[in-house]
Coordinates of N, CA and C in Angstrom, one line a residue:
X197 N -1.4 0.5 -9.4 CA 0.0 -0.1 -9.2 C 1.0 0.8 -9.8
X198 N 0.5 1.5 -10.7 CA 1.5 2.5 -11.5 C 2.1 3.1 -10.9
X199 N 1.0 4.2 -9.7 CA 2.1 5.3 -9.0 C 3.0 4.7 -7.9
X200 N 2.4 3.6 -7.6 CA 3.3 3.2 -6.7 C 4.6 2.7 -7.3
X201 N 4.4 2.5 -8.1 CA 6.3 1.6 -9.2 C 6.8 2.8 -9.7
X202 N 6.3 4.0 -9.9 CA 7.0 5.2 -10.6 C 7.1 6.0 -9.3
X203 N 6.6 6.2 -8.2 CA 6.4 7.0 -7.3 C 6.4 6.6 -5.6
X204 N 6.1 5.1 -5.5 CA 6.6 5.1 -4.1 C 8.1 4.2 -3.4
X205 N 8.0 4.5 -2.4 CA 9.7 4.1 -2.1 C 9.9 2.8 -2.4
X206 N 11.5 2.3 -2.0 CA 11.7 0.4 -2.8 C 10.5 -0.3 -1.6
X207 N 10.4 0.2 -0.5 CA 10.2 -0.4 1.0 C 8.3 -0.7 0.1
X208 N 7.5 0.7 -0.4 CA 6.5 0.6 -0.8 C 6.5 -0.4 -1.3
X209 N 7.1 -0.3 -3.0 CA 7.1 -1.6 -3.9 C 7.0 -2.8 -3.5
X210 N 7.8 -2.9 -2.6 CA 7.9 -4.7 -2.0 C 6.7 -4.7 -1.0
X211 N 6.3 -4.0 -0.1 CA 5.3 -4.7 0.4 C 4.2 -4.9 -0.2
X212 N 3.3 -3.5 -1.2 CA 2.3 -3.7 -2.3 C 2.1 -3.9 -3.2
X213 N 3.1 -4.3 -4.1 CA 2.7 -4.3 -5.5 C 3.0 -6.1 -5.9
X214 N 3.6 -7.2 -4.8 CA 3.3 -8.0 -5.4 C 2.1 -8.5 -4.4
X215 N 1.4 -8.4 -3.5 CA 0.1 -8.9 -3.4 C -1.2 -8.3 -4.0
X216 N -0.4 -6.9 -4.8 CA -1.7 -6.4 -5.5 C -1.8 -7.3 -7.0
X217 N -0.7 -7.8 -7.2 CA -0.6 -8.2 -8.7 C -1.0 -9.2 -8.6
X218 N -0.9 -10.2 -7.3 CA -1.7 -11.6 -7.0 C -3.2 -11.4 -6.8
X219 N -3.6 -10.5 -6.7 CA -5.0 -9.8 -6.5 C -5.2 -9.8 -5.1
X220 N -4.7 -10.1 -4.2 CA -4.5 -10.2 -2.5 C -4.8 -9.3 -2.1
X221 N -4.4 -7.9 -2.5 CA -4.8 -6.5 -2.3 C -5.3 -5.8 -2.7
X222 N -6.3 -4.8 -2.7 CA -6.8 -3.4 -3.7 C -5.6 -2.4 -4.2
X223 N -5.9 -1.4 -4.3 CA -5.2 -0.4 -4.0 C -6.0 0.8 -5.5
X224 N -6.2 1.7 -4.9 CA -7.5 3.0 -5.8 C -6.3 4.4 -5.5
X225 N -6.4 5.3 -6.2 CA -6.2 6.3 -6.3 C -7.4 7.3 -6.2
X226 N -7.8 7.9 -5.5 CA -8.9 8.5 -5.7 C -8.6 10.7 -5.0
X227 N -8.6 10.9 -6.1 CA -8.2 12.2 -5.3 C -8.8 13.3 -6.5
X228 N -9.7 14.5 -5.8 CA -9.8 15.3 -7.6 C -9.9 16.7 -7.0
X229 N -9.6 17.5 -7.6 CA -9.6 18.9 -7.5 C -10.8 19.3 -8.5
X230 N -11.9 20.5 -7.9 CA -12.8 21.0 -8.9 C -12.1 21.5 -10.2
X231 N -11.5 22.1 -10.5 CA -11.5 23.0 -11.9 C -10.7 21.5 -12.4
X232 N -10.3 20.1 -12.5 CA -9.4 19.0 -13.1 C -9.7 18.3 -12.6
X233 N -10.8 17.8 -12.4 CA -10.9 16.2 -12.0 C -10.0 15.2 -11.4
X234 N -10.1 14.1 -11.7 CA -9.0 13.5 -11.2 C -7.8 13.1 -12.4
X235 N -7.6 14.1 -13.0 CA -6.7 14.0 -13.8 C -5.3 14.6 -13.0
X236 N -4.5 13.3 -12.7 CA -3.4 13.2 -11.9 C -2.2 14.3 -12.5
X237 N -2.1 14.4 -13.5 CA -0.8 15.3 -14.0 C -1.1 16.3 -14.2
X238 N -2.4 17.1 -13.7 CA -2.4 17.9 -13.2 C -3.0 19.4 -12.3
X239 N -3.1 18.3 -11.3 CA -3.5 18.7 -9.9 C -2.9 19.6 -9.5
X240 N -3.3 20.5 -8.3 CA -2.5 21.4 -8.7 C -2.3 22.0 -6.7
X241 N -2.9 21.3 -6.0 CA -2.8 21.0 -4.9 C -1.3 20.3 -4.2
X242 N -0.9 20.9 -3.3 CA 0.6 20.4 -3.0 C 0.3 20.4 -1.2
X243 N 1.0 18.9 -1.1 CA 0.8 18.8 0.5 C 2.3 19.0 1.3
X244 N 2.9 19.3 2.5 CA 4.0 19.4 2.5 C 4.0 18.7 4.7
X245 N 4.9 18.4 4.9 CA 4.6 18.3 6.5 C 5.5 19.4 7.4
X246 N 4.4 20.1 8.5 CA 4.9 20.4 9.0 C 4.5 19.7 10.9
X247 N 5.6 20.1 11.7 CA 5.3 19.7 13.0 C 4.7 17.9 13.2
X248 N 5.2 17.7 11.8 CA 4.9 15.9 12.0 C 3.5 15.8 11.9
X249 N 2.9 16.8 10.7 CA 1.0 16.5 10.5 C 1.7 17.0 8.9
X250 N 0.5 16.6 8.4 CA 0.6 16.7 6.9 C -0.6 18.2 6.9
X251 N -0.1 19.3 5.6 CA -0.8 20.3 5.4 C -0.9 20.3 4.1
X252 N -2.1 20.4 3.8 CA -2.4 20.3 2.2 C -2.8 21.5 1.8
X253 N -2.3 22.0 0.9 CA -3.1 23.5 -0.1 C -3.3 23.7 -1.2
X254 N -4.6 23.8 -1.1 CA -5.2 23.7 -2.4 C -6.8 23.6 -2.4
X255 N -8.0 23.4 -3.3 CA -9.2 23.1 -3.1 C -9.1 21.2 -4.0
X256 N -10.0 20.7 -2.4 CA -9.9 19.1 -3.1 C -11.4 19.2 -3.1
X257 N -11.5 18.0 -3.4 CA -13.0 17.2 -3.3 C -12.5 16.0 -2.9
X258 N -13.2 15.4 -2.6 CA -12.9 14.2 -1.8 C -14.1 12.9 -2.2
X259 N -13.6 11.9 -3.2 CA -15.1 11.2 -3.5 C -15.3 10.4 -2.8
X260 N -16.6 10.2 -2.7 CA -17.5 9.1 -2.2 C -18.2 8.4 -2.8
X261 N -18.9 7.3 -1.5 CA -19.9 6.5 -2.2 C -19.1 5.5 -3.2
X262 N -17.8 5.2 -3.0 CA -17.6 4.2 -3.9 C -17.3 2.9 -2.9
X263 N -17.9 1.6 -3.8 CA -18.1 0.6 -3.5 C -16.8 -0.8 -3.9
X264 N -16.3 -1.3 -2.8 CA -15.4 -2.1 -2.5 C -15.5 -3.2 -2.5
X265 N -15.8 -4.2 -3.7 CA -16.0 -5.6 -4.2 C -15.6 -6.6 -2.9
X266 N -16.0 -7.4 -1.9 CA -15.0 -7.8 -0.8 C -14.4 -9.5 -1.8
X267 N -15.2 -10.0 -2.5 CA -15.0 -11.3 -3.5 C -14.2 -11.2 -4.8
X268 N -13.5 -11.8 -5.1 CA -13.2 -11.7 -6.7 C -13.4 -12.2 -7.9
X269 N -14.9 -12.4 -7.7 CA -16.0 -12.9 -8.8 C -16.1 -11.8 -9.6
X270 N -15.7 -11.8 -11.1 CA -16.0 -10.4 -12.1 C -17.1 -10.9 -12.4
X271 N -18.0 -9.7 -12.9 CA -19.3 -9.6 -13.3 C -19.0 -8.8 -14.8
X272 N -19.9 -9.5 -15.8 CA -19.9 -8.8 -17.5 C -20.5 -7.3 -17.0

């Protein structure tokens, strides 16, 4: 919910961040570059649009295999 309150537009804020705070929503960050992990501040990959497609450069990784709770029963 962070990047989105520091980083996405008012239009963002209002549509996700209060049904994520109601738990109504998910919302993951998931993005990592090899030589930095997913350590956000600093990635070093920059995406820009051209021709109305997104171009990204840089070397990502892209993770997987993660698993998406569909209930909101916490488990210890």
């Amino acid at each position: 919910m962070r990047s989105i309150y520091l980083l996405g537009s008012e239009e963002q804020r209002q549509r996700w961040l209060p049904p994520m705070a109601r738990l109504e929503k998910i919302g993951a960050f998931a993005f990592t570059e090899p030589d930095h992990g997913s350590d956000a501040v600093i990635l070093e990959a920059t995406a820009r649009r051209d021709s109305g497609e997104w171009v990204i450069n840089g070397r990502k990784r892209w993770p997987g295999n993660a698993v998406v709770r569909r209930d909101r029963r916490l488990r210890p």
